[in-house]
Tab-separated table of C-alpha atoms in Angstrom:
chain	number	residue	atom	x	y	z
A	249	MET	CA	166.080	160.214	221.201
A	250	THR	CA	167.065	156.865	219.930
A	251	VAL	CA	165.408	155.153	217.103
A	252	GLU	CA	165.460	151.432	217.197
A	253	SER	CA	166.573	149.572	214.165
A	254	PRO	CA	164.255	147.082	212.675
A	255	HIS	CA	164.879	143.534	213.546
A	256	PRO	CA	166.330	141.443	210.783
A	257	LEU	CA	163.382	139.046	210.968
A	258	ASP	CA	160.669	141.723	210.586
A	259	HIS	CA	161.040	141.538	206.868
A	260	TYR	CA	159.831	137.895	207.131
A	261	THR	CA	157.490	138.276	209.924
A	262	LEU	CA	155.660	141.517	209.149
A	263	PRO	CA	153.644	140.041	206.308
A	264	LEU	CA	152.651	137.240	208.506
A	265	ARG	CA	151.501	139.456	211.360
A	266	ARG	CA	149.420	141.569	208.883
A	267	ARG	CA	147.762	138.329	207.443
A	268	VAL	CA	146.934	137.292	210.966
A	269	THR	CA	145.424	140.752	211.801
A	270	SER	CA	143.374	140.747	208.684
A	271	LEU	CA	142.024	137.246	209.649
A	272	ARG	CA	141.163	138.387	213.041
A	273	ALA	CA	139.134	141.299	211.710
A	274	ALA	CA	137.390	139.113	209.053
A	275	ALA	CA	136.516	136.510	211.702
A	276	PRO	CA	133.193	137.720	212.566
A	277	LEU	CA	132.183	138.092	208.975
A	278	LEU	CA	133.316	134.571	208.249
A	279	GLY	CA	131.490	133.202	211.431
A	280	ALA	CA	128.395	134.959	210.205
A	281	ALA	CA	128.785	133.406	206.650
A	282	LEU	CA	129.124	129.939	208.054
A	283	ILE	CA	126.086	130.263	210.118
A	284	ALA	CA	123.866	131.810	207.199
A	285	ALA	CA	125.333	129.532	204.696
A	286	PRO	CA	122.800	126.462	205.278
A	287	VAL	CA	119.978	129.088	205.132
A	288	LEU	CA	121.144	130.598	202.005
A	289	ILE	CA	121.722	127.387	200.156
A	290	GLY	CA	118.027	126.239	201.287
A	291	ILE	CA	116.804	129.649	199.806
A	292	VAL	CA	118.628	129.154	196.550
A	293	TYR	CA	117.402	125.622	196.190
A	294	THR	CA	113.942	126.707	197.035
A	295	ALA	CA	114.021	129.317	194.498
A	296	ALA	CA	115.419	126.816	191.971
A	297	VAL	CA	112.493	124.461	192.570
A	298	THR	CA	109.822	127.432	192.559
A	299	LEU	CA	111.193	128.286	189.104
A	300	GLY	CA	111.141	124.632	187.972
A	301	ILE	CA	114.892	124.319	187.463
A	302	ALA	CA	115.543	121.705	189.926
A	303	GLY	CA	113.618	119.276	192.237
A	304	ALA	CA	110.045	118.119	191.728
A	305	GLY	CA	107.960	119.320	188.991
A	306	THR	CA	110.670	120.446	186.608
A	307	ILE	CA	108.146	120.269	183.741
A	308	GLU	CA	106.778	123.590	184.921
A	309	ALA	CA	109.924	125.614	184.208
A	310	GLY	CA	110.000	129.494	184.354
A	311	GLY	CA	107.424	131.427	186.268
A	312	GLY	CA	104.387	129.418	185.391
A	313	ARG	CA	104.214	128.070	188.931
A	314	VAL	CA	104.521	131.533	190.413
A	315	LEU	CA	101.789	132.889	188.269
A	316	ARG	CA	99.450	129.882	188.978
A	317	LEU	CA	99.941	130.177	192.685
A	318	LEU	CA	99.153	133.829	192.565
A	319	SER	CA	95.851	133.096	190.738
A	320	GLU	CA	94.849	130.542	193.184
A	321	ARG	CA	92.301	131.808	195.846
A	322	ALA	CA	93.764	129.306	198.349
A	323	THR	CA	97.175	131.175	198.215
A	324	TRP	CA	95.469	134.697	199.102
A	325	GLU	CA	93.118	133.268	201.574
A	326	GLY	CA	96.041	131.380	203.275
A	327	LEU	CA	98.227	134.528	203.419
A	328	ALA	CA	95.328	136.579	204.741
A	329	PHE	CA	94.431	133.851	207.404
A	330	THR	CA	98.170	133.444	208.400
A	331	LEU	CA	98.648	137.135	208.816
A	332	TRP	CA	95.306	137.616	210.745
A	333	THR	CA	96.321	134.798	213.306
A	334	ALA	CA	99.916	136.071	213.630
A	335	THR	CA	98.858	139.390	214.298
A	336	ILE	CA	96.116	138.487	216.887
A	337	SER	CA	98.393	136.199	218.675
A	338	THR	CA	101.372	138.681	218.803
A	339	VAL	CA	99.100	141.769	219.908
A	340	ALA	CA	97.440	139.449	222.792
A	341	ALA	CA	100.898	138.234	223.877
A	342	THR	CA	102.388	141.626	223.903
A	343	ALA	CA	99.375	143.261	225.762
A	344	GLY	CA	99.750	140.469	228.554
A	345	ALA	CA	103.378	140.984	228.761
A	346	VAL	CA	103.080	144.647	229.186
A	347	LEU	CA	100.469	144.324	231.803
A	348	VAL	CA	102.462	141.821	233.756
A	349	ALA	CA	105.687	143.885	233.605
A	350	VAL	CA	103.785	147.168	234.604
A	351	SER	CA	101.744	145.525	237.313
A	352	PHE	CA	104.646	143.682	239.159
A	353	ARG	CA	107.386	146.359	238.916
A	354	GLY	CA	109.042	148.097	241.599
A	355	SER	CA	109.556	145.266	243.975
A	356	ARG	CA	112.234	142.773	243.742
A	357	LEU	CA	110.159	140.120	245.164
A	358	ALA	CA	107.353	141.012	242.738
A	359	ASP	CA	109.642	140.977	239.826
A	360	ARG	CA	110.888	137.775	240.796
A	361	GLY	CA	107.643	136.198	241.204
A	362	ALA	CA	106.377	137.627	237.928
A	363	ARG	CA	109.338	136.367	236.091
A	364	ALA	CA	108.845	132.754	237.791
A	365	LEU	CA	105.045	132.724	237.018
A	366	SER	CA	105.299	134.129	233.455
A	367	ALA	CA	108.086	131.852	232.461
A	368	LEU	CA	106.025	128.723	233.328
A	369	PRO	CA	104.949	128.131	229.659
A	370	LEU	CA	108.371	128.497	228.201
A	371	PRO	CA	109.412	124.881	228.521
A	372	VAL	CA	106.036	123.479	227.038
A	373	PRO	CA	106.540	122.347	223.417
A	374	HIS	CA	104.377	123.837	220.889
A	375	LEU	CA	102.975	120.554	220.211
A	376	VAL	CA	101.886	120.074	223.776
A	377	ALA	CA	100.534	123.609	223.739
A	378	GLY	CA	98.270	122.769	220.897
A	379	LEU	CA	96.863	119.579	222.595
A	380	LEU	CA	96.113	121.850	225.847
A	381	GLY	CA	94.437	124.141	223.377
A	382	VAL	CA	92.232	121.455	222.236
A	383	TRP	CA	91.627	119.967	225.681
A	384	ILE	CA	90.696	123.405	227.135
A	385	LEU	CA	88.972	125.178	224.266
A	386	ALA	CA	86.994	122.481	222.335
A	387	GLN	CA	83.198	122.442	222.788
A	388	SER	CA	83.547	119.336	225.071
A	389	GLY	CA	86.664	120.821	226.822
A	390	LEU	CA	87.469	122.247	230.140
A	391	VAL	CA	86.100	125.745	229.532
A	392	GLY	CA	82.850	124.274	227.992
A	393	ARG	CA	82.307	122.029	230.961
A	394	ILE	CA	82.866	124.708	233.663
A	395	ALA	CA	80.404	126.878	231.727
A	396	PHE	CA	77.731	124.017	231.667
A	397	ALA	CA	78.591	123.328	235.337
A	398	VAL	CA	77.769	126.893	236.421
A	399	GLY	CA	74.737	127.197	234.165
A	400	LEU	CA	76.053	129.700	231.543
A	401	ILE	CA	75.121	127.228	228.736
A	402	ASP	CA	72.573	124.418	228.482
A	403	SER	CA	75.282	121.846	227.160
A	404	PRO	CA	78.759	121.530	226.499
A	405	GLY	CA	77.753	121.435	222.765
A	406	ALA	CA	76.404	125.119	223.195
A	407	MET	CA	79.941	126.353	223.753
A	408	PRO	CA	81.182	128.535	220.768
A	409	ALA	CA	83.417	126.690	218.592
A	410	LEU	CA	87.015	127.826	219.218
A	411	VAL	CA	88.839	124.770	217.658
A	412	TYR	CA	88.716	124.518	213.940
A	413	ASP	CA	86.935	127.789	213.815
A	414	ARG	CA	87.349	130.098	210.631
A	415	ALA	CA	88.137	132.926	212.676
A	416	GLY	CA	91.075	131.243	214.139
A	417	ILE	CA	90.348	132.339	217.712
A	418	GLY	CA	91.382	129.153	219.388
A	419	LEU	CA	94.647	128.974	217.689
A	420	ALA	CA	95.495	132.629	218.341
A	421	LEU	CA	94.379	132.258	222.043
A	422	THR	CA	96.856	129.230	222.221
A	423	MET	CA	99.757	130.878	220.517
A	424	ALA	CA	99.431	133.891	222.523
A	425	TRP	CA	99.561	131.921	225.777
A	426	LYS	CA	102.659	130.234	224.576
A	427	GLU	CA	104.455	133.228	223.376
A	428	PHE	CA	103.312	135.491	226.284
A	429	ALA	CA	105.755	133.567	228.469
A	430	PHE	CA	108.766	134.725	226.298
A	431	LEU	CA	107.611	138.421	225.852
A	432	SER	CA	106.900	138.778	229.522
A	433	VAL	CA	110.206	137.514	230.580
A	434	VAL	CA	111.796	140.232	228.286
A	435	ALA	CA	109.349	142.908	229.422
A	436	VAL	CA	109.922	142.308	233.027
A	437	ALA	CA	113.648	142.097	232.701
A	438	LEU	CA	113.561	145.451	230.764
A	439	LEU	CA	111.712	147.262	233.394
A	440	ALA	CA	113.719	145.913	236.319
A	441	THR	CA	117.030	146.792	234.494
A	442	ARG	CA	116.188	150.115	232.782
A	443	GLY	CA	112.906	151.501	233.691
A	444	VAL	CA	112.722	151.587	237.439
A	445	GLU	CA	115.173	154.390	238.096
A	446	LEU	CA	113.926	156.385	235.150
A	447	GLU	CA	110.216	156.022	236.554
A	448	GLU	CA	111.552	157.162	240.037
A	449	ALA	CA	113.334	160.234	238.695
A	450	ALA	CA	109.991	161.150	236.577
A	451	ARG	CA	107.802	160.882	239.725
A	452	THR	CA	110.365	162.763	241.705
A	453	LEU	CA	110.186	165.605	239.235
A	454	GLY	CA	106.287	165.649	239.453
A	455	ALA	CA	105.230	163.318	236.758
A	456	GLY	CA	101.893	161.604	237.455
A	457	PRO	CA	101.378	157.997	236.658
A	458	LEU	CA	99.930	158.550	233.011
A	459	ALA	CA	102.679	160.817	232.205
A	460	THR	CA	105.377	158.408	233.481
A	461	PHE	CA	103.892	155.600	231.590
A	462	ARG	CA	103.711	157.463	228.600
A	463	HIS	CA	107.022	159.116	228.519
A	464	ILE	CA	109.152	156.494	230.322
A	465	THR	CA	107.525	153.064	230.843
A	466	TRP	CA	106.189	152.703	227.330
A	467	PRO	CA	109.389	153.898	225.397
A	468	VAL	CA	111.459	151.692	227.306
A	469	LEU	CA	109.054	148.770	226.798
A	470	TRP	CA	108.532	149.527	223.018
A	471	ARG	CA	112.199	149.815	222.062
A	472	GLY	CA	113.229	146.840	224.137
A	473	LEU	CA	110.370	144.622	223.196
A	474	LEU	CA	110.009	145.423	219.360
A	475	PRO	CA	112.641	142.737	218.371
A	476	ALA	CA	111.141	139.944	220.518
A	477	VAL	CA	107.576	141.148	219.129
A	478	VAL	CA	108.742	140.970	215.486
A	479	ALA	CA	110.545	137.288	216.298
A	480	VAL	CA	107.204	136.093	217.818
A	481	PHE	CA	105.114	137.305	214.723
A	482	ILE	CA	107.595	135.749	212.334
A	483	PHE	CA	107.413	132.415	214.377
A	484	VAL	CA	103.756	132.390	214.853
A	485	ALA	CA	103.219	132.801	211.174
A	486	GLY	CA	105.393	129.946	210.248
A	487	SER	CA	104.439	127.582	213.135
A	488	TYR	CA	102.970	124.395	212.091
A	489	GLU	CA	102.251	122.218	215.211
A	490	ALA	CA	99.633	123.982	216.936
A	491	ALA	CA	98.069	124.903	213.647
A	492	ALA	CA	97.764	121.380	212.638
A	493	LEU	CA	95.699	120.754	215.707
A	494	LEU	CA	93.585	123.834	215.964
A	495	ALA	CA	93.231	125.336	212.614
A	496	PRO	CA	90.343	124.947	210.327
A	497	SER	CA	90.822	123.101	206.856
A	498	ASP	CA	89.249	126.011	204.994
A	499	PRO	CA	91.131	128.408	204.830
A	500	LEU	CA	94.409	126.731	205.241
A	501	LEU	CA	97.162	128.510	206.967
A	502	LEU	CA	100.412	128.807	204.879
A	503	PRO	CA	102.256	126.240	206.973
A	504	LEU	CA	99.503	123.693	206.506
A	505	LEU	CA	99.259	124.533	202.700
A	506	VAL	CA	102.884	123.934	202.476
A	507	ALA	CA	102.590	120.519	204.117
A	508	GLU	CA	99.482	119.646	201.779
A	509	ARG	CA	101.252	120.494	198.651
A	510	ALA	CA	104.402	118.707	199.685
A	511	SER	CA	102.558	115.484	200.153
A	512	ASP	CA	100.446	115.949	196.889
A	513	PRO	CA	100.072	112.800	194.825
A	514	GLU	CA	100.586	114.876	191.691
A	515	LEU	CA	104.440	115.423	191.559
A	516	ASN	CA	104.257	118.814	189.778
A	517	ARG	CA	102.091	120.343	192.710
A	518	ARG	CA	104.638	119.286	195.196
A	519	GLY	CA	106.945	121.978	193.916
A	520	ASP	CA	104.243	124.321	194.908
A	521	ALA	CA	105.441	123.778	198.708
A	522	TYR	CA	108.599	125.340	197.998
A	523	ALA	CA	107.058	128.526	196.295
A	524	ILE	CA	104.731	128.970	199.335
A	525	SER	CA	107.706	128.576	201.720
A	526	LEU	CA	109.243	131.631	199.876
A	527	LEU	CA	106.031	133.376	200.606
A	528	LEU	CA	106.414	132.638	204.223
A	529	LEU	CA	110.058	133.900	204.008
A	530	GLY	CA	108.812	137.057	202.435
A	531	ILE	CA	106.644	137.745	205.644
A	532	GLY	CA	109.699	137.395	207.755
A	533	VAL	CA	111.788	139.729	205.613
A	534	VAL	CA	108.931	142.393	205.498
A	535	ALA	CA	108.482	142.249	209.323
A	536	ALA	CA	112.235	142.638	209.631
A	537	VAL	CA	112.416	145.419	207.299
A	538	MET	CA	109.613	147.181	209.013
A	539	HIS	CA	111.371	146.843	212.376
A	540	GLU	CA	114.562	148.384	211.210
A	541	TRP	CA	112.338	151.349	209.827
A	542	ALA	CA	110.695	151.761	212.955
A	543	ARG	CA	114.031	151.563	214.973
A	544	ALA	CA	115.908	153.992	212.536
A	545	ARG	CA	112.974	156.231	212.808
A	546	TRP	CA	112.863	156.298	216.692
A	547	THR	CA	116.575	156.946	216.585
A	548	ARG	CA	116.429	159.985	214.309
A	549	MET	CA	113.623	161.362	216.673
A	550	LEU	CA	115.805	160.896	219.554
A	551	ASP	CA	118.856	162.637	217.847
A	552	ASP	CA	116.484	165.606	216.803
């Protein structure tokens, strides 16, 4: 057995090769840091403005702004209303996506048709979706006129108010329709790629429709849809365009409250917009943490 002697240049090239290997290993981390850097800088600046260290309203330094906002009724009403509309929209969109995926699975033609139909709202901007919501759901809108034409109501004005309503139903329905497109595409793809074979195997072993849905279809959809559902919830909670067209002025959703405070004539109150933005960020962080907790719990259940 012969042992190759080291090349004379190895003394010079080996450290360089090691450095290149280290850079390759660190490349994903560096890429992630570059992508996250603008967000992190924005968070740091927002926190600085909130504490009165920089930006508008530096006369209110320290935690005074935070304590004042936490004592205001508008903050808590806006938070509750934001969580309410985001939850209703997300639940409705998820239910519609699951219904479409389950109803049209099993056939390649049906799967393609379901994907095509459910994807139609995808390219619609949220501002346009808000305008469509006003056109359809307002008391003088399309639904009210149809209801009046068929005799369900005495006049279009008798249509229940779904625009600027304090319950946020019009906004929730509009956002549910818009986000349903995204969730349904994901749900249909999940069952088409993962669920069909498992469902066929379960039926072959004698499982009925209800047992198949409970033990096969729903777990596949739940695990695959959960990240998309969390993303939709966070997006709806922070969405401004449709809220500006459909939401009431009392209570104000947090995105609208941010816009109101950012344009306030009183300079000190403009800094409130940054603090409320941190509250919206907190909603997203809590939703992401809950998703990771649910995913870890599901993984432990499978391992056991």
